[in-house]
DNA sequence: AACAGGATGCAA
DNA sequence: TGCATCCTGTTT
């Protein structure tokens, strides 16, 4: 069963936590989500902080849509939009465990996008209605840890990172 | 093990 | 100008 819009329309923290253990499917490749971070428009490390821009506009759109951005000249990072339309929030996928069709390291937001072949063309895709880009609900049991987010300077103290042990 | 710096494009 | 990164080399 695939995750639907209702799943993504909840609070970003809840969605982030609940994405752990689910299966990310992209063009036949599969990985189990092991690490995520939450970002909301109320907090200054978020790309949507300070309003709508060409880059951040998909974050203000409907939940359950991909937000892919380019960073540091050579990497892409994958997010999924959360909460109700009009709120600029998303969950960053930071790590997956390979299940099928993935080559190379998938630990780290830049590396996992490289392994999946995800880039700017995948920005703004509705993963609740796509046939080759979606998340499958696997009700797995596991322990997870909640920690501070990685690699940011602003709002660095918020414990909005979730990692499977 | 910890740190420094380079590669590199683009949002703001 | 600085970044929601990663890799490689150099110093403890």
Tab-separated table of C-alpha atoms (C1' of nucleotides) in Angstrom:
chain	number	residue	atom	x	y	z
A	1	UNK	CA	0.000	0.000	0.000
A	2	UNK	CA	1.309	3.418	-0.989
A	3	UNK	CA	1.430	6.505	1.174
A	4	UNK	CA	-1.345	8.956	0.281
A	5	UNK	CA	-1.857	12.699	0.575
A	6	UNK	CA	-3.454	12.342	3.985
A	7	UNK	CA	-0.219	10.870	5.307
A	8	UNK	CA	1.814	13.879	4.144
A	9	UNK	CA	-0.754	16.494	5.213
A	10	UNK	CA	-0.001	15.920	8.919
A	11	UNK	CA	2.573	17.790	11.005
A	12	UNK	CA	6.083	17.679	9.536
A	13	UNK	CA	7.577	16.117	12.676
A	14	UNK	CA	5.015	13.297	12.606
A	15	UNK	CA	5.542	12.682	8.905
A	16	UNK	CA	9.330	12.662	9.330
A	17	UNK	CA	9.193	10.109	12.123
A	18	UNK	CA	6.650	7.960	10.251
A	19	UNK	CA	8.715	7.916	7.050
A	20	UNK	CA	11.385	5.839	8.780
A	21	UNK	CA	11.246	2.213	7.643
A	22	UNK	CA	9.102	2.956	4.580
A	23	UNK	CA	10.231	1.948	1.093
A	24	UNK	CA	11.198	4.678	-1.335
A	25	UNK	CA	10.523	3.516	-4.898
A	26	UNK	CA	11.909	5.382	-7.918
A	27	UNK	CA	11.925	3.890	-11.418
A	28	UNK	CA	12.260	0.320	-10.178
A	29	UNK	CA	14.904	1.115	-7.565
A	30	UNK	CA	14.011	0.561	-3.932
A	31	UNK	CA	15.478	1.645	-0.604
A	32	UNK	CA	14.316	1.561	2.989
A	33	UNK	CA	14.331	5.009	4.577
A	34	UNK	CA	16.714	5.151	7.547
A	35	UNK	CA	17.361	8.843	8.143
A	36	UNK	CA	15.242	12.005	7.716
A	37	UNK	CA	15.085	15.630	8.834
A	38	UNK	CA	12.108	17.973	9.267
A	39	UNK	CA	12.077	21.552	7.948
A	40	UNK	CA	9.255	24.054	8.469
A	41	UNK	CA	8.734	27.639	7.266
A	42	UNK	CA	8.696	28.886	10.882
A	43	UNK	CA	12.379	28.238	11.324
A	44	UNK	CA	15.234	29.964	9.547
A	45	UNK	CA	17.188	26.976	8.255
A	46	UNK	CA	14.229	26.083	6.022
A	47	UNK	CA	14.389	27.065	2.345
A	48	UNK	CA	10.798	28.305	2.696
A	49	UNK	CA	11.684	30.684	5.533
A	50	UNK	CA	11.006	34.225	4.396
A	51	UNK	CA	8.402	33.455	1.760
A	52	UNK	CA	7.837	32.068	-1.683
A	53	UNK	CA	10.765	32.090	-4.117
A	54	UNK	CA	11.178	30.256	-7.449
A	55	UNK	CA	13.043	27.508	-5.591
A	56	UNK	CA	10.782	27.223	-2.547
A	57	UNK	CA	7.418	27.468	-4.283
A	58	UNK	CA	6.805	23.714	-4.439
A	59	UNK	CA	7.154	23.597	-0.653
A	60	UNK	CA	4.119	25.886	-0.439
A	61	UNK	CA	2.107	23.628	-2.720
A	62	UNK	CA	0.151	20.473	-1.898
A	63	UNK	CA	1.664	17.815	0.391
A	64	UNK	CA	2.935	14.537	-1.040
A	65	UNK	CA	4.943	16.311	-3.754
A	66	UNK	CA	8.716	15.999	-4.222
A	67	UNK	CA	11.031	18.939	-3.576
A	68	UNK	CA	14.458	18.387	-5.143
A	69	UNK	CA	17.113	21.083	-4.821
A	70	UNK	CA	20.671	21.422	-6.085
A	71	UNK	CA	23.469	22.210	-3.630
A	72	UNK	CA	27.219	22.749	-3.384
A	73	UNK	CA	27.651	22.724	-7.120
A	74	UNK	CA	27.313	18.967	-7.498
A	75	UNK	CA	24.601	17.362	-5.374
A	76	UNK	CA	20.858	17.041	-5.331
A	77	UNK	CA	18.755	16.467	-2.216
A	78	UNK	CA	15.291	14.891	-2.039
A	79	UNK	CA	12.424	16.110	0.147
A	80	UNK	CA	8.693	15.525	0.378
A	81	UNK	CA	6.291	18.392	1.011
A	82	UNK	CA	4.199	18.144	4.186
A	83	UNK	CA	1.280	19.850	5.985
A	84	UNK	CA	-1.564	21.709	4.312
A	85	UNK	CA	-1.152	23.607	1.054
A	86	UNK	CA	0.134	27.106	1.764
A	87	UNK	CA	2.534	26.001	4.511
A	88	UNK	CA	6.169	25.740	3.405
A	89	UNK	CA	7.331	22.520	5.011
A	90	UNK	CA	9.129	19.361	3.934
A	91	UNK	CA	11.015	16.290	5.092
A	92	UNK	CA	14.570	15.773	3.798
A	93	UNK	CA	15.491	12.164	3.041
A	94	UNK	CA	19.047	11.714	4.327
A	95	UNK	CA	19.652	7.985	4.089
A	96	UNK	CA	18.231	4.722	2.778
A	97	UNK	CA	19.212	1.093	3.035
A	98	UNK	CA	19.452	-0.462	-0.475
A	99	UNK	CA	16.797	-3.067	-1.321
A	100	UNK	CA	16.797	-3.279	-5.106
A	101	UNK	CA	18.576	-1.751	-8.106
A	102	UNK	CA	20.768	0.684	-6.179
A	103	UNK	CA	24.478	1.046	-6.890
A	104	UNK	CA	26.901	2.833	-4.573
A	105	UNK	CA	26.518	4.312	-1.128
A	106	UNK	CA	23.035	5.499	-0.127
A	107	UNK	CA	24.002	6.976	3.224
A	108	UNK	CA	23.730	10.764	2.915
A	109	UNK	CA	21.288	13.053	1.070
A	110	UNK	CA	23.591	13.774	-1.881
A	111	UNK	CA	24.764	10.206	-2.275
A	112	UNK	CA	21.291	8.683	-2.221
A	113	UNK	CA	20.096	11.010	-4.974
A	114	UNK	CA	23.103	9.993	-7.049
A	115	UNK	CA	22.369	6.300	-6.435
A	116	UNK	CA	18.710	6.693	-7.447
A	117	UNK	CA	19.436	9.024	-10.365
A	118	UNK	CA	17.259	11.738	-8.853
A	119	UNK	CA	17.886	15.325	-9.981
A	120	UNK	CA	16.082	18.573	-10.852
A	121	UNK	CA	13.790	16.859	-13.354
A	122	UNK	CA	12.204	15.126	-10.359
A	123	UNK	CA	11.247	18.355	-8.598
A	124	UNK	CA	7.500	18.883	-8.147
A	125	UNK	CA	6.351	15.296	-8.795
A	126	UNK	CA	3.167	14.179	-7.037
A	127	UNK	CA	4.292	10.917	-5.476
A	128	UNK	CA	0.716	10.111	-4.422
A	129	UNK	CA	-0.311	9.636	-8.063
A	130	UNK	CA	2.903	8.655	-9.864
A	131	UNK	CA	3.452	5.092	-11.041
A	132	UNK	CA	7.243	5.097	-10.857
A	133	UNK	CA	7.904	7.429	-7.932
A	134	UNK	CA	6.145	6.664	-4.663
A	135	UNK	CA	6.579	5.433	-1.098
A	136	UNK	CA	5.350	2.056	0.013
A	137	UNK	CA	4.035	1.614	3.532
A	138	UNK	CA	5.957	-1.144	5.267
A	139	UNK	CA	4.876	-1.547	8.860
A	140	UNK	CA	8.241	-2.445	10.274
A	141	UNK	CA	9.285	-2.533	13.884
A	142	UNK	CA	12.542	-0.795	14.743
A	143	UNK	CA	14.200	1.526	17.215
A	144	UNK	CA	14.955	5.098	16.224
A	145	UNK	CA	16.817	8.035	17.670
A	146	UNK	CA	15.918	11.735	17.576
A	147	UNK	CA	18.852	14.169	17.304
A	148	UNK	CA	19.881	17.620	16.090
A	149	UNK	CA	20.007	18.196	12.337
A	150	UNK	CA	23.265	17.878	10.403
A	151	UNK	CA	25.188	20.469	8.438
A	152	UNK	CA	23.196	23.620	9.246
A	153	UNK	CA	24.164	26.772	11.112
A	154	UNK	CA	20.753	28.355	11.714
A	155	UNK	CA	18.241	26.809	14.133
A	156	UNK	CA	20.866	24.140	14.702
A	157	UNK	CA	19.563	23.160	18.142
A	158	UNK	CA	16.174	21.807	17.075
A	159	UNK	CA	16.096	17.987	17.468
A	160	UNK	CA	14.365	17.403	14.161
A	161	UNK	CA	16.486	14.554	12.769
A	162	UNK	CA	15.291	10.956	13.026
A	163	UNK	CA	17.594	7.962	12.469
A	164	UNK	CA	16.911	4.233	12.510
A	165	UNK	CA	19.350	2.557	14.880
B	1	DA	C1'	40.104	10.555	14.860
B	2	DA	C1'	39.670	15.087	13.726
B	3	DC	C1'	40.032	18.726	10.764
B	4	DA	C1'	40.827	21.636	6.463
B	5	DG	C1'	39.942	22.567	1.975
B	6	DG	C1'	38.499	21.832	-2.794
B	7	DA	C1'	35.045	20.847	-6.320
B	8	DT	C1'	31.273	23.448	-8.239
B	9	DG	C1'	26.276	25.850	-9.534
B	10	DC	C1'	22.936	28.640	-8.197
B	11	DA	C1'	19.555	31.095	-4.959
B	12	DA	C1'	19.011	35.353	-2.908
C	1	DT	C1'	28.135	35.456	-0.534
C	2	DG	C1'	27.170	31.248	1.381
C	3	DC	C1'	25.021	26.910	1.179
C	4	DA	C1'	19.950	21.083	4.310
C	5	DT	C1'	27.384	17.808	0.722
C	6	DC	C1'	31.003	14.705	-0.010
C	7	DC	C1'	35.623	13.294	-0.768
C	8	DT	C1'	40.566	13.481	-0.140
C	9	DG	C1'	44.546	14.735	2.016
C	10	DT	C1'	46.983	16.204	6.239
C	11	DT	C1'	47.603	16.697	11.098
C	12	DT	C1'	46.909	14.854	15.993
